[in-house]
Short mmCIF file of N, CA and C in Angstrom, two decimals:
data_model
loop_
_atom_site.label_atom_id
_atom_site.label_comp_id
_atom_site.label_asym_id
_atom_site.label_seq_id
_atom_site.Cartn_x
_atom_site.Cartn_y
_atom_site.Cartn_z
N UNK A 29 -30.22 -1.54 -19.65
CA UNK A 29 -28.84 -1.85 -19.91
C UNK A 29 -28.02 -1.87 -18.63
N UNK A 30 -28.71 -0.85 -17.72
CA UNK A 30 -27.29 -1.03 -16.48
C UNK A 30 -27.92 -2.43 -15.54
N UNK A 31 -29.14 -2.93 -15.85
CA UNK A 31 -29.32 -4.48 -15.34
C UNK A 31 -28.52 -5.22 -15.63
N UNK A 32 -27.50 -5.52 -16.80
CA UNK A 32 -26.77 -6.41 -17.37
C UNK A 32 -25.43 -6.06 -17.20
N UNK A 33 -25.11 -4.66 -16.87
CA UNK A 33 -23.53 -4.86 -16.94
C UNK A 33 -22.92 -5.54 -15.37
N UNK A 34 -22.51 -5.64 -15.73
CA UNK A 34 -21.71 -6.63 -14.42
C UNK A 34 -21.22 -5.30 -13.20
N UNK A 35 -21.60 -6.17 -12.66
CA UNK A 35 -20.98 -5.47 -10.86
C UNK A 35 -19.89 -5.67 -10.45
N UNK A 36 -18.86 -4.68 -10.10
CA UNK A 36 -17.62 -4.65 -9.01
C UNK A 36 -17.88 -5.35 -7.78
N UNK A 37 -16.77 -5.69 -7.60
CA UNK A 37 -16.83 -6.05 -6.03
C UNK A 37 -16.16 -4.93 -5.43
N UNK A 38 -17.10 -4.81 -3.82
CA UNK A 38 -16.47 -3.65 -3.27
C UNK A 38 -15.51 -3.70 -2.85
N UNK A 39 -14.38 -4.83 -2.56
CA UNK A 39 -13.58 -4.93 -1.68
C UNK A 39 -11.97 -5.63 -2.75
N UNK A 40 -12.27 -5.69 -4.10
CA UNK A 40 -11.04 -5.41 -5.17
C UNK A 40 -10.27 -4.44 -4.88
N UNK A 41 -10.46 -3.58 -4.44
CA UNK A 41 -8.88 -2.12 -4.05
C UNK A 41 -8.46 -3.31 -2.87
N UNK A 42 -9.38 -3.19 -1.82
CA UNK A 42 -8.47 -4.00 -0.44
C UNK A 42 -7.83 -5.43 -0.79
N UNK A 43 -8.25 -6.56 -1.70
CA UNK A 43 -7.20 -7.27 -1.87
C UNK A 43 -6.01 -6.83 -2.77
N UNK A 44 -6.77 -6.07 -3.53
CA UNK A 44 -5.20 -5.42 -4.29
C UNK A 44 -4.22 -4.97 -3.71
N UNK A 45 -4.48 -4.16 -2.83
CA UNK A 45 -3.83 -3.47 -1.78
C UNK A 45 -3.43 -4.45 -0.66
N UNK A 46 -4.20 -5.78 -0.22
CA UNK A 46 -3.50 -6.94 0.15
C UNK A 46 -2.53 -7.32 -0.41
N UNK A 47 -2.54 -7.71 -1.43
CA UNK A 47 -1.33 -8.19 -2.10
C UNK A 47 0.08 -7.53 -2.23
N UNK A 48 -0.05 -5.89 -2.30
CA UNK A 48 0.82 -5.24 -2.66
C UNK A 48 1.28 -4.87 -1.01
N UNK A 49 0.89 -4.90 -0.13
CA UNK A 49 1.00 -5.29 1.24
C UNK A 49 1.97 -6.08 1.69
N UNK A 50 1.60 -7.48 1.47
CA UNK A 50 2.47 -8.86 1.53
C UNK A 50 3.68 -8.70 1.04
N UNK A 51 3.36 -8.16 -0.80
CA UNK A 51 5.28 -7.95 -1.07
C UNK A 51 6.05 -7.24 -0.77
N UNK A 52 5.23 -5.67 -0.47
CA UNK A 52 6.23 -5.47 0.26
C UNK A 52 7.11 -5.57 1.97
N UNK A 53 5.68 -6.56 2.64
CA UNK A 53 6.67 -7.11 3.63
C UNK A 53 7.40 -8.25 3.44
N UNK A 54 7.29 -8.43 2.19
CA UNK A 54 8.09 -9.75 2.11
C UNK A 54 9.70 -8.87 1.60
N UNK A 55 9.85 -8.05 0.64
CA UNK A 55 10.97 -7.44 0.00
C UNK A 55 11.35 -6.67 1.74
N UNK A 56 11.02 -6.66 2.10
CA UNK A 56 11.96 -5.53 3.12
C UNK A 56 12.03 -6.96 4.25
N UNK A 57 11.63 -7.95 4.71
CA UNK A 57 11.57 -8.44 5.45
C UNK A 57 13.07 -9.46 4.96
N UNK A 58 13.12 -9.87 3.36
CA UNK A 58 14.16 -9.96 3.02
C UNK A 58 15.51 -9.67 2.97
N UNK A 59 15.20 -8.02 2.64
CA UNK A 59 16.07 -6.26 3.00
C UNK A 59 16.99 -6.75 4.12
N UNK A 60 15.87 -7.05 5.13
CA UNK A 60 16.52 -6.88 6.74
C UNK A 60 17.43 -8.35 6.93
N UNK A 61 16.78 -9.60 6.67
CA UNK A 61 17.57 -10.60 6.63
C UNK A 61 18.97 -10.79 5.65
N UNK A 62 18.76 -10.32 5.18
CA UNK A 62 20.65 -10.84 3.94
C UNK A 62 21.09 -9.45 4.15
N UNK A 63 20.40 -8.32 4.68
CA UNK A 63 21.63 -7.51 4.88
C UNK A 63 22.08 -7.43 6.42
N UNK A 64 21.43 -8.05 7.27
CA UNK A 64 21.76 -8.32 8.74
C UNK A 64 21.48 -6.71 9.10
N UNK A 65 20.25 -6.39 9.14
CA UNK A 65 19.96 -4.86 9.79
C UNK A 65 20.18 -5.23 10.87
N UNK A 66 21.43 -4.11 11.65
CA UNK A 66 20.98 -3.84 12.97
C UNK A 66 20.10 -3.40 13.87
N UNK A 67 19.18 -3.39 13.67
CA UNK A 67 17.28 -2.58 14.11
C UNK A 67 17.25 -3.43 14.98
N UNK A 68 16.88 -3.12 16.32
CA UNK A 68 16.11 -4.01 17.48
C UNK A 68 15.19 -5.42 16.62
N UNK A 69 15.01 -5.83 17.39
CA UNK A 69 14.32 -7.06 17.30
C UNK A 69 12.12 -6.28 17.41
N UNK A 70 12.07 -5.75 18.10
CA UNK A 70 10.90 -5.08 18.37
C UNK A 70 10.14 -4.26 16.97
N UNK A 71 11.51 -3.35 16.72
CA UNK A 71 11.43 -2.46 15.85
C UNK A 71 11.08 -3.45 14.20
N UNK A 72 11.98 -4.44 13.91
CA UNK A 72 11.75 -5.10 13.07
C UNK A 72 10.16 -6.10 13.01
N UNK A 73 10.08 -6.25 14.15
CA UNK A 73 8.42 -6.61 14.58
C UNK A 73 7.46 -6.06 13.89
N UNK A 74 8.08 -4.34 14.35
CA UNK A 74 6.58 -3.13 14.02
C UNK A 74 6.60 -3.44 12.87
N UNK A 75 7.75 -3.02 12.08
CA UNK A 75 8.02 -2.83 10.94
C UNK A 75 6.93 -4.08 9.65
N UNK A 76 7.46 -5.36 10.17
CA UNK A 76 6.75 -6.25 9.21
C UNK A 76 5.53 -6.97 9.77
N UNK A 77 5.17 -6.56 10.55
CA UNK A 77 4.23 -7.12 11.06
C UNK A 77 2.66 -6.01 11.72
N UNK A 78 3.38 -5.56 12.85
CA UNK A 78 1.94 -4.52 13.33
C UNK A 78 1.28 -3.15 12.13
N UNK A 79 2.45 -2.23 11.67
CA UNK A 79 2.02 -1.29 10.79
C UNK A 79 1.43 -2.27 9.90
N UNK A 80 1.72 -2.89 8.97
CA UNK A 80 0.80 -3.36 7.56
C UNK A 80 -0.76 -3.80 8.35
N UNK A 81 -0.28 -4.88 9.56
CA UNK A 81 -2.25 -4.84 10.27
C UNK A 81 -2.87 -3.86 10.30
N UNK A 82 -2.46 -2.80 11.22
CA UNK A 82 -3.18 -1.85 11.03
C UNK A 82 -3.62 -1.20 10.12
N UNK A 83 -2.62 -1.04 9.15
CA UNK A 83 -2.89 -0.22 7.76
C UNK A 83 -3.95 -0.99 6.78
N UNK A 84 -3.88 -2.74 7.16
CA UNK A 84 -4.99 -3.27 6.01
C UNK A 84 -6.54 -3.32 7.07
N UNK A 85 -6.72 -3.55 8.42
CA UNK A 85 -7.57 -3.02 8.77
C UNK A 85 -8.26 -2.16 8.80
N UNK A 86 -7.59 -0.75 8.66
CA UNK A 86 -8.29 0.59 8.48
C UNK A 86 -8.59 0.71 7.30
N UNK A 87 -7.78 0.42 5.95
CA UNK A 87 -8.48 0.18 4.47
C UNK A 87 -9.76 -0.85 4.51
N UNK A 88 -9.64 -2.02 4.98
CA UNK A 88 -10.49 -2.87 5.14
C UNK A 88 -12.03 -1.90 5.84
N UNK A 89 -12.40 -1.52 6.82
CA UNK A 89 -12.87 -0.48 7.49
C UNK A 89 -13.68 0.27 6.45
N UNK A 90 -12.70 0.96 5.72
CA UNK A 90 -12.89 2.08 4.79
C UNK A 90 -14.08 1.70 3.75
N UNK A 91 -13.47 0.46 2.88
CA UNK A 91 -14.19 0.13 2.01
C UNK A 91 -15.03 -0.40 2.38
N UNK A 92 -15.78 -1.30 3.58
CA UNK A 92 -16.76 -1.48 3.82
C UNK A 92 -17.93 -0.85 4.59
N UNK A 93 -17.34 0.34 4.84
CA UNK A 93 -17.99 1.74 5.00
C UNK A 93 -19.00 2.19 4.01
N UNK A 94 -18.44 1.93 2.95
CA UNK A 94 -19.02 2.65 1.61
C UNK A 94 -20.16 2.11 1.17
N UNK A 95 -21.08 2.78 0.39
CA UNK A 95 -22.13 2.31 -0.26
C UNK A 95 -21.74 2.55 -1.26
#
């Protein structure tokens, strides 16, 4: 019986967690545009751009770690 049940994919959390990634740089990236944040230009960088890489790389990492 466990020949037939269907297999996970290992890497369903990391696009899930892709996705939920994206919106929220998209909702805050929004945040910052129509409310005219004053935040450096740099800072708004980290913000929507370098932290989420890193953060989906090291998940990415993680789960393909695993057996």
């Amino acid at each position: 019986m466990t020949g037939s049940a269907s297999q996970n994919h290992r890497l369903v959390p990391w696009y899930i967690g892709l996705v939920l990634v994206l919106a929220a740089v998209i909702f805050v990236g929004y945040r910052m545009w129509a409310g005219n944040c004053p935040a450096p230009t740099i800072i708004e960088i980290g913000v929507l751009t370098v932290i989420p890489i890193v953060y989906l790389v090291l998940m990415y990492l993680t789960f393909i770690s695993q057996k």
